[in-house]
Amino acid sequence: MLADGSFAQLFQRHFGRMAEALQLPHRYLLELANPDLPEETPLARKALWYRQKYY
């Protein structure tokens, strides 16, 4: 789904209006370390994490 863009379409269909209403580009982003995350958490796979310009 990530490769063919269908995930982005699905996300936009279900959460697009809410994401726009939040006006995320006008907010601050604080990245916090979470030592309790399991090592298996795919943090390096950026496509799995919300970034406004991609959805």
Coordinates of C-alpha atoms in Angstrom, one line a residue:
M1 CA 0.0 0.0 0.0
L2 CA 2.9 2.4 0.7
A3 CA 4.5 1.6 -2.6
D4 CA 1.4 2.2 -4.8
G5 CA 0.1 5.2 -2.9
S6 CA -3.1 3.5 -1.8
F7 CA -2.2 4.0 1.9
A8 CA -2.0 7.7 1.4
Q9 CA -5.4 7.7 -0.3
L10 CA -7.0 5.7 2.5
F11 CA -5.5 7.9 5.1
Q12 CA -6.7 11.1 3.3
R13 CA -10.2 9.6 2.9
H14 CA -10.6 8.8 6.6
F15 CA -8.4 11.5 8.3
G16 CA -7.8 14.2 5.7
R17 CA -10.4 16.7 7.0
M18 CA -9.3 16.2 10.6
A19 CA -5.7 16.7 9.7
E20 CA -6.5 19.9 7.8
A21 CA -8.6 21.2 10.7
L22 CA -5.7 20.7 13.1
Q23 CA -3.6 23.2 11.0
L24 CA -0.5 21.2 11.7
P25 CA 1.9 23.4 9.6
H26 CA 1.2 26.2 12.1
R27 CA 2.1 24.1 15.2
Y28 CA 5.4 23.2 16.8
L29 CA 6.7 19.6 16.6
L30 CA 8.4 18.2 19.6
E31 CA 10.2 15.0 19.1
L32 CA 10.6 13.1 22.4
A33 CA 12.7 10.0 23.0
N34 CA 10.7 7.1 24.4
P35 CA 12.9 4.6 26.1
D36 CA 9.9 2.2 26.6
L37 CA 9.5 1.6 22.9
P38 CA 10.3 -2.0 22.0
E39 CA 13.5 -2.4 19.9
E40 CA 11.2 -3.9 17.1
T41 CA 9.5 -0.5 16.6
P42 CA 10.4 0.5 13.0
L43 CA 11.4 4.1 13.7
A44 CA 13.7 4.2 10.6
R45 CA 10.8 3.4 8.2
K46 CA 9.7 7.0 7.8
A47 CA 6.8 6.0 5.5
L48 CA 5.1 4.5 8.5
W49 CA 4.9 7.7 10.5
Y50 CA 2.7 10.7 9.9
R51 CA 4.2 13.6 7.9
Q52 CA 1.7 16.1 6.6
K53 CA 3.3 16.7 3.2
Y54 CA 2.9 13.0 2.4
Y55 CA -0.8 12.5 3.4

